[in-house]
XYZ file of C-alpha atoms in Angstrom:
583
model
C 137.518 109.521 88.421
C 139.701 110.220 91.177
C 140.249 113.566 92.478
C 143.856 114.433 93.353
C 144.010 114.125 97.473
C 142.407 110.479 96.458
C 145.128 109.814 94.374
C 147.385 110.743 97.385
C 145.474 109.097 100.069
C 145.914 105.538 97.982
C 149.339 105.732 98.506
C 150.161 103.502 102.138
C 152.465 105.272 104.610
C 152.673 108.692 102.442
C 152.512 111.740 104.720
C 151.063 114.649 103.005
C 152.134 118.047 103.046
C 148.680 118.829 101.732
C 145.873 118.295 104.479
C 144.215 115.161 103.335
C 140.511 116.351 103.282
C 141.473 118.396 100.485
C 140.089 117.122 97.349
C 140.725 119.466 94.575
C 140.451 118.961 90.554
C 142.115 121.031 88.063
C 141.208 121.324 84.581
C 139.240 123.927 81.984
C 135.916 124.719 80.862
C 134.715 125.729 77.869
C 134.272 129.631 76.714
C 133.346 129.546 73.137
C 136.632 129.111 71.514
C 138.375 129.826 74.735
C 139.257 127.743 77.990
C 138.987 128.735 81.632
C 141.210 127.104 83.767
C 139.088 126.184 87.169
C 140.059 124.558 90.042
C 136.826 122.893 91.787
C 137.478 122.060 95.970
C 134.631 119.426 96.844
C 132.876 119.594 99.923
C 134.520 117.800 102.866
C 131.632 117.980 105.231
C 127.858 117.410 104.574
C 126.955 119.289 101.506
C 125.695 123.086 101.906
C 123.595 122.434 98.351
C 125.349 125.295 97.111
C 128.940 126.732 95.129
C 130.778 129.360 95.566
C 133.138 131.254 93.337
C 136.061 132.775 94.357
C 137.981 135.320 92.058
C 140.392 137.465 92.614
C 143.082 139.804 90.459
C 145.379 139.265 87.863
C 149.466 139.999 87.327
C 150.793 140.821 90.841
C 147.882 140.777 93.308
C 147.551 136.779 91.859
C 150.400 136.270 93.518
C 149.900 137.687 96.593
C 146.422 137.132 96.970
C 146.707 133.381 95.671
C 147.688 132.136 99.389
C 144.040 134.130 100.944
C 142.045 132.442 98.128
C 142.882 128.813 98.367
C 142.791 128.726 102.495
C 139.287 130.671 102.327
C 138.933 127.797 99.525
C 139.370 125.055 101.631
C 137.762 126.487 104.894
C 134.650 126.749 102.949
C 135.155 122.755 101.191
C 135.356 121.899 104.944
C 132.041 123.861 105.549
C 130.300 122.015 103.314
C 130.605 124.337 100.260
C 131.459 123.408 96.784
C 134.346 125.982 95.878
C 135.779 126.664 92.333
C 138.368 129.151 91.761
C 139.181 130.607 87.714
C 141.900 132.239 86.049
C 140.589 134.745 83.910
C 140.977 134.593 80.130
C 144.244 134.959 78.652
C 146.571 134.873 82.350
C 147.391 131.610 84.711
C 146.308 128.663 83.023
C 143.690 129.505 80.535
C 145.839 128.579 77.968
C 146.316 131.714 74.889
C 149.468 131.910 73.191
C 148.904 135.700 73.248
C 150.438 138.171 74.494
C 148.004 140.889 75.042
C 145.000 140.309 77.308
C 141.524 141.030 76.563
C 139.909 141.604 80.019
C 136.766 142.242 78.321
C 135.806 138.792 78.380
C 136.038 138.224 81.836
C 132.633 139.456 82.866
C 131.419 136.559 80.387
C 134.299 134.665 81.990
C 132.542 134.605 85.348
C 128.756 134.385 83.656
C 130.449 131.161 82.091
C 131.833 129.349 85.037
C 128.588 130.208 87.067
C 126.479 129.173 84.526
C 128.648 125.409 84.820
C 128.530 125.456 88.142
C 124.990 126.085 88.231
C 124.190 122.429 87.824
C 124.801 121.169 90.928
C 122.377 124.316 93.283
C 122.416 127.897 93.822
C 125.988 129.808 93.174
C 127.577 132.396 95.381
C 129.922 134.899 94.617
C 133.122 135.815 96.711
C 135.542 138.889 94.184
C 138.727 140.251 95.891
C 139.803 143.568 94.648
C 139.516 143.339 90.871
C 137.873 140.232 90.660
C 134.658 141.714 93.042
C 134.627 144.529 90.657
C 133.690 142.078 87.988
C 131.856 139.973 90.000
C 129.689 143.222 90.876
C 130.135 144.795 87.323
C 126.622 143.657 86.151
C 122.682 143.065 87.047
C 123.050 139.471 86.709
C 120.515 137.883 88.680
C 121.232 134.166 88.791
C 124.117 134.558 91.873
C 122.436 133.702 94.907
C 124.773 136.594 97.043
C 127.629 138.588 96.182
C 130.496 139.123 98.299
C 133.245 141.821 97.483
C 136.433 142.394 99.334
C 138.272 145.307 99.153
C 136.535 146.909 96.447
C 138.155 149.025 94.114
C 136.835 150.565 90.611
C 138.800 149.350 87.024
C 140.007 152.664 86.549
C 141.634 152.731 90.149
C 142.764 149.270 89.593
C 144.368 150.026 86.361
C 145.713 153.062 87.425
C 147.332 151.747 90.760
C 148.822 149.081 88.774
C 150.072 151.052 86.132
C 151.684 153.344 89.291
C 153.250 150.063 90.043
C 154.710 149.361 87.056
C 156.345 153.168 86.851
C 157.925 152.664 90.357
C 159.628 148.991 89.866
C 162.392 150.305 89.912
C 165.315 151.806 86.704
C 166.020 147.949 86.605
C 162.813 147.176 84.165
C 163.009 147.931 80.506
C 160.623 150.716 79.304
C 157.199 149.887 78.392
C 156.329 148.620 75.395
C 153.764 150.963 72.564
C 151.222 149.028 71.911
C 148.309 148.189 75.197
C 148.561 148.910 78.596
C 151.192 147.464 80.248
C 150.931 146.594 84.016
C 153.236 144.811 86.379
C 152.806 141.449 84.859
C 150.120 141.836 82.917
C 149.850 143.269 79.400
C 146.379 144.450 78.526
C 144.908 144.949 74.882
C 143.525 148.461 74.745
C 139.927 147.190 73.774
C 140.912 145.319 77.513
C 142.305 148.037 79.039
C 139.065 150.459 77.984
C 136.632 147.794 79.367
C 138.489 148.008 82.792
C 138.666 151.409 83.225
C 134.540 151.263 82.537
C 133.937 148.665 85.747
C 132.658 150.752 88.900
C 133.214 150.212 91.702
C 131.280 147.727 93.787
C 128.722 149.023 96.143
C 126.240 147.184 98.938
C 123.041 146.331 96.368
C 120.617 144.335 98.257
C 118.195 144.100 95.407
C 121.100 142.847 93.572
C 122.428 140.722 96.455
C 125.954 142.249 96.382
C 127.463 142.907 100.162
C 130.711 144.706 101.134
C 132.930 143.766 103.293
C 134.939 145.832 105.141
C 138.383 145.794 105.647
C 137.191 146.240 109.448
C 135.155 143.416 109.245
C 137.187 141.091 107.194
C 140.504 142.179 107.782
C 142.916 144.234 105.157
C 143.897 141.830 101.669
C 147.494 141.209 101.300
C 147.843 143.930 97.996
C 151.137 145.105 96.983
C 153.213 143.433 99.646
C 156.412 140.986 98.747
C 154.809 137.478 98.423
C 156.587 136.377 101.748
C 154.204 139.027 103.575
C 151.370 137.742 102.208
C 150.056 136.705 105.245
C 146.106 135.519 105.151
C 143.949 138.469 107.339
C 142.847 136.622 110.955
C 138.950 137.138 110.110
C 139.157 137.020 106.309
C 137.784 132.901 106.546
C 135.470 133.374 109.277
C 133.975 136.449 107.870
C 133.539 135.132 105.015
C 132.093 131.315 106.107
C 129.316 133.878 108.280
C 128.470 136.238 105.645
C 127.297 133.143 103.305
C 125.819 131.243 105.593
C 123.536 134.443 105.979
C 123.136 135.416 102.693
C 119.192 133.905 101.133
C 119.771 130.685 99.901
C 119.224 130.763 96.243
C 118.109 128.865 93.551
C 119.686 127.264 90.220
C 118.053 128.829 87.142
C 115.437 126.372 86.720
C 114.837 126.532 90.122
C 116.121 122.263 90.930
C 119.326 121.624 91.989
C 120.906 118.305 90.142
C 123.482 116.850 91.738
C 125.875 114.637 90.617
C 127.690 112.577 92.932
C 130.878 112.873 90.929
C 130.530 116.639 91.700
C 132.250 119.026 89.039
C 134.370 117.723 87.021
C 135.959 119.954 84.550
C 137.780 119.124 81.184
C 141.110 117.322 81.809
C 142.566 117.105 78.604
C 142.166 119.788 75.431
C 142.685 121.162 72.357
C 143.655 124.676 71.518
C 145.494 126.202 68.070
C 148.507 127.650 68.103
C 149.338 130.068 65.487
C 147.429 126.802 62.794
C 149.063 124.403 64.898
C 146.569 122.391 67.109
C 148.426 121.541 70.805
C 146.922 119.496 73.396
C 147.279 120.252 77.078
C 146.024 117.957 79.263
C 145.913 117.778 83.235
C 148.561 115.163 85.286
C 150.900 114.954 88.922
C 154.190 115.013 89.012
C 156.946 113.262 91.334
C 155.831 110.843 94.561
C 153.447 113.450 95.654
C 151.533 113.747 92.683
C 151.792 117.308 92.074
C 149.519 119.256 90.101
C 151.099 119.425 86.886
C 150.637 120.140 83.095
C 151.805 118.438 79.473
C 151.885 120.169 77.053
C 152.715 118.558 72.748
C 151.509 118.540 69.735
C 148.282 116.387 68.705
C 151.348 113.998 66.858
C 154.945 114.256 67.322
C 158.183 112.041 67.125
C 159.189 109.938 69.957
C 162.587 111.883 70.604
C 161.161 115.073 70.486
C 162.870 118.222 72.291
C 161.538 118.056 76.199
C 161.353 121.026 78.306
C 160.175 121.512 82.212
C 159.604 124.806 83.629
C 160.052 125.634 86.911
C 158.097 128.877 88.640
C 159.922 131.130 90.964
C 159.740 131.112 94.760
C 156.431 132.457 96.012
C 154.858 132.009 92.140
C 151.777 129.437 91.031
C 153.090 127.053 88.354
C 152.659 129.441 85.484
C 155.204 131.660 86.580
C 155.344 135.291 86.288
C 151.914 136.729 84.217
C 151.998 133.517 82.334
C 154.711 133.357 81.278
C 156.051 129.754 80.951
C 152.506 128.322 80.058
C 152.460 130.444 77.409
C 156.104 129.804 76.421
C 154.974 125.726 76.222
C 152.378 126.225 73.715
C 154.444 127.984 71.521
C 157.353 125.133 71.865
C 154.659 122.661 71.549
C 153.836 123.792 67.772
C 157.308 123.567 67.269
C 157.077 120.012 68.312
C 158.109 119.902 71.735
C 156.512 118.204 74.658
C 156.380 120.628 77.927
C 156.140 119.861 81.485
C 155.125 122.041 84.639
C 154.338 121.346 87.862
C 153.035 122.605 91.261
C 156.055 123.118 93.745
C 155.469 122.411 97.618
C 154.610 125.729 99.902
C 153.404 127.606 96.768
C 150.423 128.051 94.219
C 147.784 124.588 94.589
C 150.698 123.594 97.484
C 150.689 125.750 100.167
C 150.561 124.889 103.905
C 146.978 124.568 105.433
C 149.099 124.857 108.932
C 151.437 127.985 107.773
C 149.740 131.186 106.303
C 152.418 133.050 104.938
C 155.762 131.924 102.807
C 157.996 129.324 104.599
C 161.382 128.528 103.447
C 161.441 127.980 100.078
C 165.490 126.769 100.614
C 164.908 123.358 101.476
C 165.037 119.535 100.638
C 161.577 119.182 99.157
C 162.649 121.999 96.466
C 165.834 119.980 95.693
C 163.983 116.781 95.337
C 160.791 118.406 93.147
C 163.177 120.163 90.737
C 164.550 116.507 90.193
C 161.106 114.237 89.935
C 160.479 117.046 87.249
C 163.233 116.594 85.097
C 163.041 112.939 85.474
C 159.271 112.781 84.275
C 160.121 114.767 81.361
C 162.820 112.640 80.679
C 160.257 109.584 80.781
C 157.813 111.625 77.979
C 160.494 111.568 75.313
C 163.858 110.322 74.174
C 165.048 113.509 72.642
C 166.971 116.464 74.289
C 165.918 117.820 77.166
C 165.922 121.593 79.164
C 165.047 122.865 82.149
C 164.108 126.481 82.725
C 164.352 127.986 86.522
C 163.925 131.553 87.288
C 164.711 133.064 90.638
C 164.042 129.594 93.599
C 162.900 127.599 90.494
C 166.879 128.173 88.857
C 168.603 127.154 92.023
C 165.942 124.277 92.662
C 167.490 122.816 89.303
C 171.399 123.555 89.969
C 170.494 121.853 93.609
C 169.263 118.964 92.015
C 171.777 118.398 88.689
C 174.230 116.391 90.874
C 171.321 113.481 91.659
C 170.528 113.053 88.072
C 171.661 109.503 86.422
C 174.175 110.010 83.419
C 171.662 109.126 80.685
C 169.667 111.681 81.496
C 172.387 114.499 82.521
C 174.100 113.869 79.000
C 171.223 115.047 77.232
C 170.234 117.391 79.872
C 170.373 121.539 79.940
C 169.756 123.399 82.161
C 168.624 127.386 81.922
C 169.473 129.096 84.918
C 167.790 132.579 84.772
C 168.454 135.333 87.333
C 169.825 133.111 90.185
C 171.591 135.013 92.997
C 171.594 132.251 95.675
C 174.556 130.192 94.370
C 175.693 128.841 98.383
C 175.555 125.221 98.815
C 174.146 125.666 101.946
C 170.626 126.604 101.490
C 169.998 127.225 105.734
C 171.867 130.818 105.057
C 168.990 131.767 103.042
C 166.452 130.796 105.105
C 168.280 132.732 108.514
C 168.759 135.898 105.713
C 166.452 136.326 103.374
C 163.194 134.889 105.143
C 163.648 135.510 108.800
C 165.455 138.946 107.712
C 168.307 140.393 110.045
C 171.391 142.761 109.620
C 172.977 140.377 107.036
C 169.388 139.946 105.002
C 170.395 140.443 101.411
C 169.284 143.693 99.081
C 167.439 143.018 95.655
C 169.545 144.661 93.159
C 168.604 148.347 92.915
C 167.220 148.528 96.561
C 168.120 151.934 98.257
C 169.777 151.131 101.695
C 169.664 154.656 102.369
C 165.877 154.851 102.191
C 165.703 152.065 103.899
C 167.570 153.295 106.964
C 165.311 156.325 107.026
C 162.226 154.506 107.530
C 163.805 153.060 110.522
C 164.488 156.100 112.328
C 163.506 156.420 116.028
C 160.324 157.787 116.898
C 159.094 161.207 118.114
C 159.150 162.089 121.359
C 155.370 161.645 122.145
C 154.872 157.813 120.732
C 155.094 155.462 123.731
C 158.420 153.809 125.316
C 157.688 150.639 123.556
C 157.528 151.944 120.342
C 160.471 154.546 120.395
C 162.679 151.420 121.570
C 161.509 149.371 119.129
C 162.310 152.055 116.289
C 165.699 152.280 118.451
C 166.668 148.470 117.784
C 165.314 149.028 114.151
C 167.755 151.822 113.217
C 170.595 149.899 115.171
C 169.775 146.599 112.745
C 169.469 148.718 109.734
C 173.282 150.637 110.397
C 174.442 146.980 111.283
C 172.863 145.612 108.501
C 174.233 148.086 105.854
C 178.010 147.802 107.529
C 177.804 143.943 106.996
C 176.713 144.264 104.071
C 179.791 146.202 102.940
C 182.077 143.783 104.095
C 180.335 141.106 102.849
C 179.947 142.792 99.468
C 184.038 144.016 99.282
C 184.531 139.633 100.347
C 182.703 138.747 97.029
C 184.462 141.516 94.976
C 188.052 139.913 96.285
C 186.590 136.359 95.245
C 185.484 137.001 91.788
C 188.824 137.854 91.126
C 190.565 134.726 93.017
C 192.074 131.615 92.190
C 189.339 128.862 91.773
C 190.095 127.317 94.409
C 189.584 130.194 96.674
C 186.339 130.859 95.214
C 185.299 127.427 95.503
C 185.940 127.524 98.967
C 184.325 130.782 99.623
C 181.152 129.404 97.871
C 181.250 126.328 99.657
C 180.943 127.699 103.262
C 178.153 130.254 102.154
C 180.667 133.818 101.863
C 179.661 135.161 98.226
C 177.124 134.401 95.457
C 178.570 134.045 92.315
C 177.519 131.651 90.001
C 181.191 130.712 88.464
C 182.814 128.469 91.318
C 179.250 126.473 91.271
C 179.001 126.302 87.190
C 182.795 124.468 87.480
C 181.261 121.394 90.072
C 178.435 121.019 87.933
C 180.570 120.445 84.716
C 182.026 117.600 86.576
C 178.244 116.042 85.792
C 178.421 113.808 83.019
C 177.443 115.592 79.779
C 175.328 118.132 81.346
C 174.982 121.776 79.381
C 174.294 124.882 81.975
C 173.611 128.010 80.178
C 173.150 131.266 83.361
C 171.005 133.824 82.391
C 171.326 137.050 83.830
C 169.024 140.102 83.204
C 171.972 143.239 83.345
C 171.235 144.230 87.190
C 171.866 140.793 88.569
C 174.793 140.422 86.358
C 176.647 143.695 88.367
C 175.089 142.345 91.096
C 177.088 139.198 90.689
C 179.793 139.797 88.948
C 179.229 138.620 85.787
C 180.131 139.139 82.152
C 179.154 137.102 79.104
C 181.587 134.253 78.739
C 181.843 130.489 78.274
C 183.394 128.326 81.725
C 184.441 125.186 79.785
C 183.143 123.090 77.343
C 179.663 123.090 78.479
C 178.683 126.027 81.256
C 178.094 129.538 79.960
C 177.106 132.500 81.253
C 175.101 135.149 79.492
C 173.366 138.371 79.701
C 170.130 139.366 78.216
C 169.017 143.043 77.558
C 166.166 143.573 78.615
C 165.509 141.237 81.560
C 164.754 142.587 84.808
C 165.200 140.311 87.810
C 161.685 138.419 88.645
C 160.362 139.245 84.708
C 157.672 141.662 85.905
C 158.025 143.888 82.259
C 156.238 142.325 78.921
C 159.929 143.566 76.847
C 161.293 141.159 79.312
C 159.010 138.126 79.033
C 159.642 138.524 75.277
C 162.992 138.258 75.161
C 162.400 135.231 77.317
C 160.115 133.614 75.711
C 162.196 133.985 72.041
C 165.333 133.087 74.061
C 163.870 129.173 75.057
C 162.057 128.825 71.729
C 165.923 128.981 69.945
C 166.359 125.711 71.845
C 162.825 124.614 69.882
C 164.084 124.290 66.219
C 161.106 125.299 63.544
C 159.043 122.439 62.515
């Protein structure tokens, strides 16, 4: 079997934008009648005789912790480790077509994938934040060492993330009854209970758990924007030191059996769906051979409703909490076959060279959005959508115009919560990534606090600093008078002639969606249908209405912006599934 950096390195002349000693398999291992999804990172240098998992937290800190996991991932694979990483039952990619969590299986979650992993030597343990809490959470004896980052207990966990949720702003919908509800994460309350009863972590020797400072390690990216989400300078070589110290271990019956295939997980299963069995099984997608997903039923017709999902900018392929994987299986036991896929600079993708978010504006975003709706357009014969939130929307307006006819005319796209309409994606990348006075708000955001924070500094603090807060509050004043003008420009263009709006969209002046929804009904046959949650709709101008025969634009209540709240996901989720009709 060949892994997937094989797969790339067959290819003559291609230049990766993955490092090509990666070697990295994706797929799911069994949990009684549950899957794990695991991603196993072979060894690129002689082999340690060992594994180590790495686990971290689910909802929000996924996504800003993914980037720390996967480079600590591959430093280790080029150390001579065998690496796997899991998403815990019921979030990422272990498939459930549930909405509530039960995070009391993930303690037999982790017991599971060591036990697998087990096979091929001794098994070390590496938890950030909620995921060392579980990793600590029991006197399981069969981990060689146990090393937890930034430990925290379930109740603090669940309680900071519930703070979270309270403070995302008057923009989410309230929370819904039933469960806990977290920012992108909905627990069960037998899950919720079995949180709050983890401790937290402390050094064990006897039960070879060891703590690692924030001092020593450097402080986790938690509860920063994903584009902060920088990886800590000594988090890898910490980490590489601590295990290379730790006692050496042995497998449970005390052999190691190697196989020279290494791990190889399942790449294609079963799961039922509300009665309905649905297979997903692993792929690539596009001339890169991105990790990617297909989902369909065990049997289905040959034109068969397609639809591609596309995650948001700084998102793994699942999107928020879950969200679209979850969405597939239930279209799949309608009888659809689904598609997702990695994107470049995010989730499986990211840099080895870069450590935090680069732009997520540019060509290879265009082109990926494409190769996606052109494989799905290769699975079946039947109608077709494509679902973007946030980057992944724009990625698929970007791309419309490059589409052949045959596939446009049976083609729609769902653009949901896109406020980046310019044709010129460089503005973004100048404004919203490298910041600066003309850096766009999020909907909601108080300008006013933000001004305050910028306020120069107390007599005492040195000249460096007080000049630096100096030029801070000078960019913020600046920044909040562009961004009046800029704001009363867009106003004046919403209500213009469409030419005048065309031409202010066209050199990058406002961001409204309608002077962009015209060009792309000039594309043969193709359907557009803009979401918009009700705060991006002010934001842009926007009121429910159809532009043409084809393009409409509509608002959904509730939807907040990036689909943190579980009110919003449903109405999400039901909202694509109308495109699915009932089997």
């Amino acid at each position: 079997m060949l892994t997937y950096s094989q797969l790339r390195r067959s290819r003559p002349g291609h230049r990766s934008r993955v490092r090509e000693e990666d070697s990295v398999r994706h797929g799911w291992v069994p949990a009684g009648n549950r899957w794990i999804a695991v991603d196993v990172h072979e060894p690129t240098a002689t082999e340690r005789g060992g594994t180590v998992i790495i686990v971290g937290s689910p909802g929000r800190d996924r996504v800003t912790l993914t980037r720390s996991m996967i480079h600590t991932a591959r430093a280790l694979a080029a150390h001579g480790w065998r690496v796997v990483r899991l998403d815990w039952s019921g979030t990422g990619q272990s498939p459930t077509a549930e909405e509530a969590v039960d995070a009391g299986l993930w303690v037999d979650d982790l017991t599971t994938v060591r036990d697998w992993a087990s096979s091929h030597g001794p098994v070390h343990g590496v938890g950030f934040s909620l995921g060392g809490t579980v990793l600590a959470a029991t006197e399981d004896h069969g981990w060689a060492s146990r090393l937890v980052l930034a430990p925290v207990s379930g109740k603090q966990w669940v309680r900071h993330q519930s703070a979270l949720r309270r403070m995302g702003g008057p923009d989410l919908p309230p929370r819904v009854s039933e469960g806990t509800e977290l920012m992108n994460l909905q627990l069960s309350s037998h899950g919720a209970a079995a949180l709050k009863a983890l401790p937290e972590p402390a050094d064990g020797p006897d039960r070879r758990i060891r703590i690692l400072s924030d001092e020593e390690a450097g402080a986790l990216p938690i509860n920063v924007h994903p584009r902060a989400a920088a990886v800590p300078a000594r988090l890898i070589a910490t980490v590489r030191a601590a295990l290379d110290a730790a006692p050496a271990g042995t497998t449970p019956d005390d052999t190691a059996r190697p196989d020279g295939d290494g791990l190889v997980p399942e790449q294609e299963i079963t799961v039922d769906v509300a009665g309905t069995p649905v297979v997903l099984r692993r792929s690539t997608s596009g001339a890169a051979r991105r990790p990617a997903i297909i989902t369909e039923p065990v049997t289905r017709d040959h034109d068969a409703p397609g639809l591609a999902f596309i995650s948001p900018g700084s998102e793994v392929m699942e999107a928020s909490g879950g969200l679209w994987l979850r969405t597939a299986l239930l279209a799949s036991a309608r009888g659809a076959v689904c598609l997702l896929a990695e994107r470049s600079d995010t989730g499986e993708l990211v840099r080895s060279d870069i450590t935090q978010d680069s732009n997520p504006y540019a060509h290879h975003t265009l082109t990926e959005s494409r190769e996606l709706v052109m494989h799905l357009s290769e699975l079946t014969d039947g109608p077709l959508l494509g679902a973007g939130i946030c980057l992944g929307a724009w990625g698929l307006v970007a791309s419309a115009h490059g589409l052949p006819a045959t596939v446009s005319e049976r083609l729609t796209l769902m653009v949901i919560n896109n406020v980046a309409w310019q044709r010129a994606p460089w503005r973004y990348w100048r404004q919203g990534l490298r910041g600066g006075p003309l850096a766009p708000t999020l909907p909601g955001q108080d300008e006013a606090a933000a001004a305050r924070s910028s306020t120069p500094a107390a007599d005492d603090a040195p000249a460096g600093s007080r000049w630096d807060a100096v030029l801070a509050g000078l960019n913020a004043y600046v920044g909040t008078t562009a961004r009046t003008v800029v704001r009363g420009t867009r106003h004046r263009a919403r209500n213009a002639s469409p030419r005048v709006n065309a031409l202010a969209a066209g050199v990058g002046v406002i961001d409204v969606p309608q002077p962009t929804l015209r060009r792309l009904a000039k594309i043969p046959g193709l359907t557009v249908d803009a979401v918009f949650g009700p705060a991006d709709a002010k934001h842009c101008g926007v009121t429910p209405q159809r532009l043409g025969p084809r393009s409409t634009l509509t608002v959904l209540d509730p939807l907040d912006h990036s689909l943190f709240a579980t009110e919003s996901c449903r109405r999400m989720v039901d909202y694509v599934l109308a495109y699915v009709p009932e089997v």
